[in-house]
């Protein structure tokens, strides 16, 4: 009966939303393909490489949660559920871990909700929900501790200059807002965005730097990408993911997608309940939902799900040639969710015993195949590099 109700509601939504979504002319539209699978990986991938992360007693990683790479510093940083951060060089050599500075003493951090490379201090920012930013070198030497006095908890951050930052609030507290803050003057400005249809439980990087510009990609089901205007302290939509007939329409969906500024805990509890109702409905509907989205000057990457059983699809779009490629249902090979794109290289992380499942040997050199064959089941995770054809 539950499935019948979902189907009937979806039919109603489609009937009420048959019109084409209107997009401003100055917004780049990316047509997302969700059904026409690419026939051969070699049609869009030039080569594949593996970067094993060095395995030793002080570098063992369990239950990793977030991963980053910084090209200028040539460093990987990995954050675990135990709130320990590990750093590795670009070729996988272990640098350090944060155990020695994880605590509640002087120059130590606790309750981290996000981490981000800081190009101005040449280190790593760690954020706790109360607005304290701890910054450490890649070897976890203490660099700085600063704080903002935000009206609500914060959960993601990015440095825009040595003193200027941008933050997000957890969805509950506001209706699609980000916070601009100057750590020196404590001046704060809020900026709104729109387009969120539902949440999702797959955390993704929402703040990005591409060249000298900064961008915001909203969490949850939202088809827009925004440029961060650091001068006017606002978000400007610059890109839209067009899923065509597979687009999820907000009209008629149960529950709610976003939070709201309220004063009473009872109202917040109601907001959470309604948001969970919306999320469960969308998840169980079988519609295509983008979970991870990022881009650079040349490519757009989208990882989407439609069956909530862990087998999603990866869509790659070349912004210069307008060509697109789709990996889905393990065809033409199985590509796990990627976490970044550097130039023309997509990066993902994979347990060592799964590496043979996510590569094609014919696109690897003999030296790379040998490295892969030497991996052991209890080794650290492995970084996979997919070199896209330009």
PDB file of N, CA, C and O in Angstrom, residues 277-344:
ATOM      1  N   UNK A 277      10.483  13.118   6.799  1.00  0.00           N
ATOM      2  CA  UNK A 277       9.404  12.598   5.949  1.00  0.00           C
ATOM      3  C   UNK A 277       9.706  12.855   4.476  1.00  0.00           C
ATOM      4  O   UNK A 277       9.564  11.958   3.628  1.00  0.00           O
ATOM      5  N   UNK A 278      10.152  14.058   4.140  1.00  0.00           N
ATOM      6  CA  UNK A 278      10.498  14.398   2.758  1.00  0.00           C
ATOM      7  C   UNK A 278      11.661  13.528   2.270  1.00  0.00           C
ATOM      8  O   UNK A 278      11.620  12.976   1.169  1.00  0.00           O
ATOM      9  N   UNK A 279      12.702  13.410   3.092  1.00  0.00           N
ATOM     10  CA  UNK A 279      13.880  12.647   2.707  1.00  0.00           C
ATOM     11  C   UNK A 279      13.528  11.184   2.445  1.00  0.00           C
ATOM     12  O   UNK A 279      13.942  10.605   1.429  1.00  0.00           O
ATOM     13  N   UNK A 280      12.744  10.574   3.336  1.00  0.00           N
ATOM     14  CA  UNK A 280      12.384   9.162   3.159  1.00  0.00           C
ATOM     15  C   UNK A 280      11.552   8.964   1.908  1.00  0.00           C
ATOM     16  O   UNK A 280      11.727   7.978   1.177  1.00  0.00           O
ATOM     17  N   UNK A 281      10.638   9.880   1.649  1.00  0.00           N
ATOM     18  CA  UNK A 281       9.797   9.742   0.461  1.00  0.00           C
ATOM     19  C   UNK A 281      10.628   9.781  -0.811  1.00  0.00           C
ATOM     20  O   UNK A 281      10.483   8.937  -1.694  1.00  0.00           O
ATOM     21  N   UNK A 282      11.509  10.776  -0.917  1.00  0.00           N
ATOM     22  CA  UNK A 282      12.345  10.903  -2.114  1.00  0.00           C
ATOM     23  C   UNK A 282      13.247   9.683  -2.260  1.00  0.00           C
ATOM     24  O   UNK A 282      13.428   9.141  -3.352  1.00  0.00           O
ATOM     25  N   UNK A 283      13.803   9.234  -1.150  1.00  0.00           N
ATOM     26  CA  UNK A 283      14.712   8.087  -1.189  1.00  0.00           C
ATOM     27  C   UNK A 283      14.003   6.832  -1.673  1.00  0.00           C
ATOM     28  O   UNK A 283      14.551   6.045  -2.452  1.00  0.00           O
ATOM     29  N   UNK A 284      12.779   6.617  -1.231  1.00  0.00           N
ATOM     30  CA  UNK A 284      12.046   5.405  -1.572  1.00  0.00           C
ATOM     31  C   UNK A 284      11.329   5.496  -2.910  1.00  0.00           C
ATOM     32  O   UNK A 284      10.791   4.507  -3.393  1.00  0.00           O
ATOM     33  N   UNK A 285      11.326   6.673  -3.527  1.00  0.00           N
ATOM     34  CA  UNK A 285      10.567   6.871  -4.765  1.00  0.00           C
ATOM     35  C   UNK A 285      11.251   6.266  -5.990  1.00  0.00           C
ATOM     36  O   UNK A 285      10.626   6.091  -7.026  1.00  0.00           O
ATOM     37  N   UNK A 286      12.562   5.976  -5.873  1.00  0.00           N
ATOM     38  CA  UNK A 286      13.293   5.437  -7.016  1.00  0.00           C
ATOM     39  C   UNK A 286      13.707   6.477  -8.017  1.00  0.00           C
ATOM     40  O   UNK A 286      14.175   6.154  -9.111  1.00  0.00           O
ATOM     41  N   UNK A 287      13.564   7.762  -7.675  1.00  0.00           N
ATOM     42  CA  UNK A 287      13.982   8.824  -8.588  1.00  0.00           C
ATOM     43  C   UNK A 287      15.491   9.042  -8.502  1.00  0.00           C
ATOM     44  O   UNK A 287      16.136   8.676  -7.525  1.00  0.00           O
ATOM     45  N   UNK A 288      16.043   9.686  -9.523  1.00  0.00           N
ATOM     46  CA  UNK A 288      17.477   9.944  -9.574  1.00  0.00           C
ATOM     47  C   UNK A 288      17.803  11.157  -8.695  1.00  0.00           C
ATOM     48  O   UNK A 288      17.286  12.255  -8.930  1.00  0.00           O
ATOM     49  N   UNK A 289      18.660  10.935  -7.726  1.00  0.00           N
ATOM     50  CA  UNK A 289      19.002  11.974  -6.760  1.00  0.00           C
ATOM     51  C   UNK A 289      20.510  12.208  -6.771  1.00  0.00           C
ATOM     52  O   UNK A 289      21.283  11.302  -6.472  1.00  0.00           O
ATOM     53  N   UNK A 290      20.961  13.424  -7.138  1.00  0.00           N
ATOM     54  CA  UNK A 290      22.397  13.720  -7.080  1.00  0.00           C
ATOM     55  C   UNK A 290      22.863  13.809  -5.632  1.00  0.00           C
ATOM     56  O   UNK A 290      22.314  14.577  -4.843  1.00  0.00           O
ATOM     57  N   UNK A 291      23.884  13.028  -5.298  1.00  0.00           N
ATOM     58  CA  UNK A 291      24.386  12.997  -3.927  1.00  0.00           C
ATOM     59  C   UNK A 291      25.688  13.771  -3.767  1.00  0.00           C
ATOM     60  O   UNK A 291      25.918  14.386  -2.736  1.00  0.00           O
ATOM     61  N   UNK A 292      26.554  13.693  -4.764  1.00  0.00           N
ATOM     62  CA  UNK A 292      27.831  14.402  -4.722  1.00  0.00           C
ATOM     63  C   UNK A 292      28.010  15.165  -6.025  1.00  0.00           C
ATOM     64  O   UNK A 292      27.770  14.612  -7.099  1.00  0.00           O
ATOM     65  N   UNK A 293      28.446  16.429  -5.930  1.00  0.00           N
ATOM     66  CA  UNK A 293      28.553  17.291  -7.112  1.00  0.00           C
ATOM     67  C   UNK A 293      29.760  18.200  -6.927  1.00  0.00           C
ATOM     68  O   UNK A 293      29.905  18.825  -5.876  1.00  0.00           O
ATOM     69  N   UNK A 294      30.592  18.275  -7.943  1.00  0.00           N
ATOM     70  CA  UNK A 294      31.679  19.254  -7.939  1.00  0.00           C
ATOM     71  C   UNK A 294      32.133  19.488  -9.366  1.00  0.00           C
ATOM     72  O   UNK A 294      31.710  18.789 -10.299  1.00  0.00           O
ATOM     73  N   UNK A 295      33.004  20.468  -9.549  1.00  0.00           N
ATOM     74  CA  UNK A 295      33.395  20.843 -10.911  1.00  0.00           C
ATOM     75  C   UNK A 295      34.705  21.603 -10.866  1.00  0.00           C
ATOM     76  O   UNK A 295      35.193  22.021  -9.805  1.00  0.00           O
ATOM     77  N   UNK A 296      35.296  21.804 -12.037  1.00  0.00           N
ATOM     78  CA  UNK A 296      36.393  22.754 -12.208  1.00  0.00           C
ATOM     79  C   UNK A 296      36.180  23.472 -13.540  1.00  0.00           C
ATOM     80  O   UNK A 296      35.076  23.423 -14.100  1.00  0.00           O
ATOM     81  N   UNK A 297      37.198  24.102 -14.077  1.00  0.00           N
ATOM     82  CA  UNK A 297      37.022  24.861 -15.314  1.00  0.00           C
ATOM     83  C   UNK A 297      36.679  23.976 -16.511  1.00  0.00           C
ATOM     84  O   UNK A 297      36.099  24.453 -17.497  1.00  0.00           O
ATOM     85  N   UNK A 298      37.027  22.705 -16.441  1.00  0.00           N
ATOM     86  CA  UNK A 298      36.880  21.825 -17.596  1.00  0.00           C
ATOM     87  C   UNK A 298      35.803  20.749 -17.454  1.00  0.00           C
ATOM     88  O   UNK A 298      35.268  20.278 -18.453  1.00  0.00           O
ATOM     89  N   UNK A 299      35.498  20.333 -16.232  1.00  0.00           N
ATOM     90  CA  UNK A 299      34.611  19.187 -16.046  1.00  0.00           C
ATOM     91  C   UNK A 299      33.585  19.435 -14.942  1.00  0.00           C
ATOM     92  O   UNK A 299      33.798  20.241 -14.038  1.00  0.00           O
ATOM     93  N   UNK A 300      32.486  18.690 -15.052  1.00  0.00           N
ATOM     94  CA  UNK A 300      31.486  18.602 -13.991  1.00  0.00           C
ATOM     95  C   UNK A 300      31.338  17.126 -13.641  1.00  0.00           C
ATOM     96  O   UNK A 300      31.261  16.270 -14.537  1.00  0.00           O
ATOM     97  N   UNK A 301      31.306  16.839 -12.346  1.00  0.00           N
ATOM     98  CA  UNK A 301      31.136  15.454 -11.891  1.00  0.00           C
ATOM     99  C   UNK A 301      29.912  15.380 -10.992  1.00  0.00           C
ATOM    100  O   UNK A 301      29.722  16.222 -10.099  1.00  0.00           O
ATOM    101  N   UNK A 302      29.073  14.358 -11.226  1.00  0.00           N
ATOM    102  CA  UNK A 302      27.889  14.135 -10.404  1.00  0.00           C
ATOM    103  C   UNK A 302      27.800  12.643 -10.077  1.00  0.00           C
ATOM    104  O   UNK A 302      27.860  11.798 -10.976  1.00  0.00           O
ATOM    105  N   UNK A 303      27.672  12.351  -8.802  1.00  0.00           N
ATOM    106  CA  UNK A 303      27.382  10.973  -8.375  1.00  0.00           C
ATOM    107  C   UNK A 303      25.934  10.938  -7.910  1.00  0.00           C
ATOM    108  O   UNK A 303      25.528  11.711  -7.040  1.00  0.00           O
ATOM    109  N   UNK A 304      25.123  10.070  -8.512  1.00  0.00           N
ATOM    110  CA  UNK A 304      23.700  10.035  -8.174  1.00  0.00           C
ATOM    111  C   UNK A 304      23.259   8.624  -7.804  1.00  0.00           C
ATOM    112  O   UNK A 304      23.905   7.629  -8.114  1.00  0.00           O
ATOM    113  N   UNK A 305      22.126   8.574  -7.126  1.00  0.00           N
ATOM    114  CA  UNK A 305      21.549   7.294  -6.690  1.00  0.00           C
ATOM    115  C   UNK A 305      20.095   7.267  -7.132  1.00  0.00           C
ATOM    116  O   UNK A 305      19.466   8.303  -7.338  1.00  0.00           O
ATOM    117  N   UNK A 306      19.554   6.087  -7.266  1.00  0.00           N
ATOM    118  CA  UNK A 306      18.129   5.962  -7.601  1.00  0.00           C
ATOM    119  C   UNK A 306      17.492   4.722  -6.990  1.00  0.00           C
ATOM    120  O   UNK A 306      16.288   4.544  -7.061  1.00  0.00           O
ATOM    121  N   UNK A 307      18.279   3.877  -6.358  1.00  0.00           N
ATOM    122  CA  UNK A 307      17.692   2.636  -5.831  1.00  0.00           C
ATOM    123  C   UNK A 307      18.010   2.403  -4.364  1.00  0.00           C
ATOM    124  O   UNK A 307      17.625   1.373  -3.812  1.00  0.00           O
ATOM    125  N   UNK A 308      18.713   3.349  -3.741  1.00  0.00           N
ATOM    126  CA  UNK A 308      19.097   3.333  -2.328  1.00  0.00           C
ATOM    127  C   UNK A 308      19.626   1.973  -1.861  1.00  0.00           C
ATOM    128  O   UNK A 308      19.373   1.529  -0.754  1.00  0.00           O
ATOM    129  N   UNK A 309      20.386   1.276  -2.718  1.00  0.00           N
ATOM    130  CA  UNK A 309      21.019   0.026  -2.303  1.00  0.00           C
ATOM    131  C   UNK A 309      22.538   0.114  -2.449  1.00  0.00           C
ATOM    132  O   UNK A 309      23.235  -0.886  -2.344  1.00  0.00           O
ATOM    133  N   UNK A 310      23.044   1.310  -2.669  1.00  0.00           N
ATOM    134  CA  UNK A 310      24.480   1.510  -2.689  1.00  0.00           C
ATOM    135  C   UNK A 310      25.146   1.448  -4.048  1.00  0.00           C
ATOM    136  O   UNK A 310      26.359   1.570  -4.147  1.00  0.00           O
ATOM    137  N   UNK A 311      24.377   1.224  -5.124  1.00  0.00           N
ATOM    138  CA  UNK A 311      24.956   1.164  -6.466  1.00  0.00           C
ATOM    139  C   UNK A 311      24.509   2.395  -7.251  1.00  0.00           C
ATOM    140  O   UNK A 311      23.479   2.374  -7.929  1.00  0.00           O
ATOM    141  N   UNK A 312      25.263   3.464  -7.144  1.00  0.00           N
ATOM    142  CA  UNK A 312      24.894   4.684  -7.823  1.00  0.00           C
ATOM    143  C   UNK A 312      25.557   4.800  -9.181  1.00  0.00           C
ATOM    144  O   UNK A 312      26.193   3.864  -9.675  1.00  0.00           O
ATOM    145  N   UNK A 313      25.403   5.961  -9.788  1.00  0.00           N
ATOM    146  CA  UNK A 313      25.987   6.211 -11.095  1.00  0.00           C
ATOM    147  C   UNK A 313      26.865   7.443 -11.062  1.00  0.00           C
ATOM    148  O   UNK A 313      26.635   8.366 -10.276  1.00  0.00           O
ATOM    149  N   UNK A 314      27.889   7.474 -11.913  1.00  0.00           N
ATOM    150  CA  UNK A 314      28.785   8.626 -12.018  1.00  0.00           C
ATOM    151  C   UNK A 314      28.629   9.261 -13.393  1.00  0.00           C
ATOM    152  O   UNK A 314      28.783   8.575 -14.413  1.00  0.00           O
ATOM    153  N   UNK A 315      28.341  10.557 -13.393  1.00  0.00           N
ATOM    154  CA  UNK A 315      28.174  11.311 -14.624  1.00  0.00           C
ATOM    155  C   UNK A 315      29.318  12.305 -14.745  1.00  0.00           C
ATOM    156  O   UNK A 315      29.631  13.024 -13.791  1.00  0.00           O
ATOM    157  N   UNK A 316      29.948  12.346 -15.920  1.00  0.00           N
ATOM    158  CA  UNK A 316      31.083  13.234 -16.171  1.00  0.00           C
ATOM    159  C   UNK A 316      30.776  14.067 -17.404  1.00  0.00           C
ATOM    160  O   UNK A 316      30.405  13.528 -18.449  1.00  0.00           O
ATOM    161  N   UNK A 317      30.940  15.371 -17.271  1.00  0.00           N
ATOM    162  CA  UNK A 317      30.612  16.295 -18.362  1.00  0.00           C
ATOM    163  C   UNK A 317      31.818  17.156 -18.674  1.00  0.00           C
ATOM    164  O   UNK A 317      32.406  17.782 -17.779  1.00  0.00           O
ATOM    165  N   UNK A 318      32.213  17.183 -19.953  1.00  0.00           N
ATOM    166  CA  UNK A 318      33.307  18.032 -20.401  1.00  0.00           C
ATOM    167  C   UNK A 318      32.730  19.390 -20.808  1.00  0.00           C
ATOM    168  O   UNK A 318      32.000  19.491 -21.790  1.00  0.00           O
ATOM    169  N   UNK A 319      33.058  20.421 -20.055  1.00  0.00           N
ATOM    170  CA  UNK A 319      32.468  21.741 -20.290  1.00  0.00           C
ATOM    171  C   UNK A 319      32.979  22.376 -21.577  1.00  0.00           C
ATOM    172  O   UNK A 319      32.323  23.267 -22.132  1.00  0.00           O
ATOM    173  N   UNK A 320      34.124  21.944 -22.054  1.00  0.00           N
ATOM    174  CA  UNK A 320      34.699  22.526 -23.267  1.00  0.00           C
ATOM    175  C   UNK A 320      34.129  21.870 -24.524  1.00  0.00           C
ATOM    176  O   UNK A 320      33.734  22.547 -25.470  1.00  0.00           O
ATOM    177  N   UNK A 321      34.077  20.538 -24.540  1.00  0.00           N
ATOM    178  CA  UNK A 321      33.615  19.819 -25.727  1.00  0.00           C
ATOM    179  C   UNK A 321      32.116  19.529 -25.696  1.00  0.00           C
ATOM    180  O   UNK A 321      31.548  19.114 -26.705  1.00  0.00           O
ATOM    181  N   UNK A 322      31.487  19.713 -24.510  1.00  0.00           N
ATOM    182  CA  UNK A 322      30.060  19.424 -24.306  1.00  0.00           C
ATOM    183  C   UNK A 322      29.756  17.922 -24.373  1.00  0.00           C
ATOM    184  O   UNK A 322      28.588  17.519 -24.452  1.00  0.00           O
ATOM    185  N   UNK A 323      30.774  17.088 -24.323  1.00  0.00           N
ATOM    186  CA  UNK A 323      30.560  15.638 -24.296  1.00  0.00           C
ATOM    187  C   UNK A 323      30.278  15.192 -22.866  1.00  0.00           C
ATOM    188  O   UNK A 323      30.772  15.785 -21.906  1.00  0.00           O
ATOM    189  N   UNK A 324      29.502  14.125 -22.738  1.00  0.00           N
ATOM    190  CA  UNK A 324      29.209  13.583 -21.416  1.00  0.00           C
ATOM    191  C   UNK A 324      29.382  12.071 -21.419  1.00  0.00           C
ATOM    192  O   UNK A 324      29.274  11.422 -22.467  1.00  0.00           O
ATOM    193  N   UNK A 325      29.632  11.529 -20.231  1.00  0.00           N
ATOM    194  CA  UNK A 325      29.884  10.100 -20.082  1.00  0.00           C
ATOM    195  C   UNK A 325      29.188   9.612 -18.819  1.00  0.00           C
ATOM    196  O   UNK A 325      29.084  10.338 -17.827  1.00  0.00           O
ATOM    197  N   UNK A 326      28.711   8.389 -18.877  1.00  0.00           N
ATOM    198  CA  UNK A 326      27.950   7.826 -17.772  1.00  0.00           C
ATOM    199  C   UNK A 326      28.464   6.442 -17.405  1.00  0.00           C
ATOM    200  O   UNK A 326      28.621   5.578 -18.264  1.00  0.00           O
ATOM    201  N   UNK A 327      28.742   6.261 -16.108  1.00  0.00           N
ATOM    202  CA  UNK A 327      29.103   4.955 -15.550  1.00  0.00           C
ATOM    203  C   UNK A 327      27.967   4.548 -14.620  1.00  0.00           C
ATOM    204  O   UNK A 327      27.632   5.274 -13.680  1.00  0.00           O
ATOM    205  N   UNK A 328      27.368   3.389 -14.883  1.00  0.00           N
ATOM    206  CA  UNK A 328      26.164   2.999 -14.147  1.00  0.00           C
ATOM    207  C   UNK A 328      26.005   1.485 -14.199  1.00  0.00           C
ATOM    208  O   UNK A 328      26.344   0.850 -15.203  1.00  0.00           O
ATOM    209  N   UNK A 329      25.491   0.905 -13.109  1.00  0.00           N
ATOM    210  CA  UNK A 329      25.271  -0.549 -13.052  1.00  0.00           C
ATOM    211  C   UNK A 329      26.544  -1.318 -13.394  1.00  0.00           C
ATOM    212  O   UNK A 329      26.509  -2.337 -14.097  1.00  0.00           O
ATOM    213  N   UNK A 330      27.690  -0.809 -12.903  1.00  0.00           N
ATOM    214  CA  UNK A 330      29.000  -1.440 -13.123  1.00  0.00           C
ATOM    215  C   UNK A 330      29.380  -1.493 -14.600  1.00  0.00           C
ATOM    216  O   UNK A 330      30.183  -2.341 -15.003  1.00  0.00           O
ATOM    217  N   UNK A 331      28.806  -0.621 -15.416  1.00  0.00           N
ATOM    218  CA  UNK A 331      29.136  -0.578 -16.840  1.00  0.00           C
ATOM    219  C   UNK A 331      29.595   0.833 -17.210  1.00  0.00           C
ATOM    220  O   UNK A 331      28.964   1.808 -16.767  1.00  0.00           O
ATOM    221  N   UNK A 332      30.658   1.008 -17.990  1.00  0.00           N
ATOM    222  CA  UNK A 332      31.525  -0.052 -18.531  1.00  0.00           C
ATOM    223  C   UNK A 332      32.463  -0.664 -17.487  1.00  0.00           C
ATOM    224  O   UNK A 332      33.138  -1.639 -17.760  1.00  0.00           O
ATOM    225  N   UNK A 333      32.519  -0.060 -16.275  1.00  0.00           N
ATOM    226  CA  UNK A 333      33.232  -0.656 -15.155  1.00  0.00           C
ATOM    227  C   UNK A 333      32.634  -0.056 -13.897  1.00  0.00           C
ATOM    228  O   UNK A 333      31.792   0.849 -13.950  1.00  0.00           O
ATOM    229  N   UNK A 334      33.040  -0.558 -12.737  1.00  0.00           N
ATOM    230  CA  UNK A 334      32.490  -0.028 -11.490  1.00  0.00           C
ATOM    231  C   UNK A 334      33.353   1.128 -11.008  1.00  0.00           C
ATOM    232  O   UNK A 334      34.533   0.960 -10.715  1.00  0.00           O
ATOM    233  N   UNK A 335      32.754   2.325 -10.936  1.00  0.00           N
ATOM    234  CA  UNK A 335      33.455   3.515 -10.441  1.00  0.00           C
ATOM    235  C   UNK A 335      32.822   3.941  -9.119  1.00  0.00           C
ATOM    236  O   UNK A 335      31.648   4.312  -9.083  1.00  0.00           O
ATOM    237  N   UNK A 336      33.567   3.876  -8.022  1.00  0.00           N
ATOM    238  CA  UNK A 336      33.020   4.340  -6.742  1.00  0.00           C
ATOM    239  C   UNK A 336      32.861   5.848  -6.741  1.00  0.00           C
ATOM    240  O   UNK A 336      33.389   6.535  -7.626  1.00  0.00           O
ATOM    241  N   UNK A 337      32.151   6.414  -5.777  1.00  0.00           N
ATOM    242  CA  UNK A 337      32.010   7.874  -5.718  1.00  0.00           C
ATOM    243  C   UNK A 337      33.376   8.550  -5.617  1.00  0.00           C
ATOM    244  O   UNK A 337      34.234   8.130  -4.836  1.00  0.00           O
ATOM    245  N   UNK A 338      33.582   9.579  -6.392  1.00  0.00           N
ATOM    246  CA  UNK A 338      34.830  10.343  -6.346  1.00  0.00           C
ATOM    247  C   UNK A 338      34.670  11.517  -5.378  1.00  0.00           C
ATOM    248  O   UNK A 338      33.558  11.972  -5.120  1.00  0.00           O
ATOM    249  N   UNK A 339      35.790  11.998  -4.851  1.00  0.00           N
ATOM    250  CA  UNK A 339      35.713  13.093  -3.877  1.00  0.00           C
ATOM    251  C   UNK A 339      36.313  14.394  -4.376  1.00  0.00           C
ATOM    252  O   UNK A 339      36.141  15.435  -3.729  1.00  0.00           O
ATOM    253  N   UNK A 340      37.007  14.392  -5.522  1.00  0.00           N
ATOM    254  CA  UNK A 340      37.595  15.632  -6.032  1.00  0.00           C
ATOM    255  C   UNK A 340      38.024  15.442  -7.470  1.00  0.00           C
ATOM    256  O   UNK A 340      38.206  14.311  -7.945  1.00  0.00           O
ATOM    257  N   UNK A 341      38.192  16.566  -8.163  1.00  0.00           N
ATOM    258  CA  UNK A 341      38.804  16.548  -9.482  1.00  0.00           C
ATOM    259  C   UNK A 341      39.904  17.606  -9.499  1.00  0.00           C
ATOM    260  O   UNK A 341      39.682  18.764  -9.136  1.00  0.00           O
ATOM    261  N   UNK A 342      41.101  17.190  -9.874  1.00  0.00           N
ATOM    262  CA  UNK A 342      42.267  18.067  -9.951  1.00  0.00           C
ATOM    263  C   UNK A 342      42.724  18.083 -11.408  1.00  0.00           C
ATOM    264  O   UNK A 342      43.151  17.051 -11.935  1.00  0.00           O
ATOM    265  N   UNK A 343      42.607  19.227 -12.063  1.00  0.00           N
ATOM    266  CA  UNK A 343      42.876  19.308 -13.500  1.00  0.00           C
ATOM    267  C   UNK A 343      41.962  18.318 -14.217  1.00  0.00           C
ATOM    268  O   UNK A 343      40.756  18.472 -14.178  1.00  0.00           O
ATOM    269  N   UNK A 344      42.529  17.267 -14.829  1.00  0.00           N
ATOM    270  CA  UNK A 344      41.692  16.263 -15.500  1.00  0.00           C
ATOM    271  C   UNK A 344      41.692  14.932 -14.759  1.00  0.00           C
ATOM    272  O   UNK A 344      41.376  13.888 -15.346  1.00  0.00           O
TER     273      UNK A 344
END
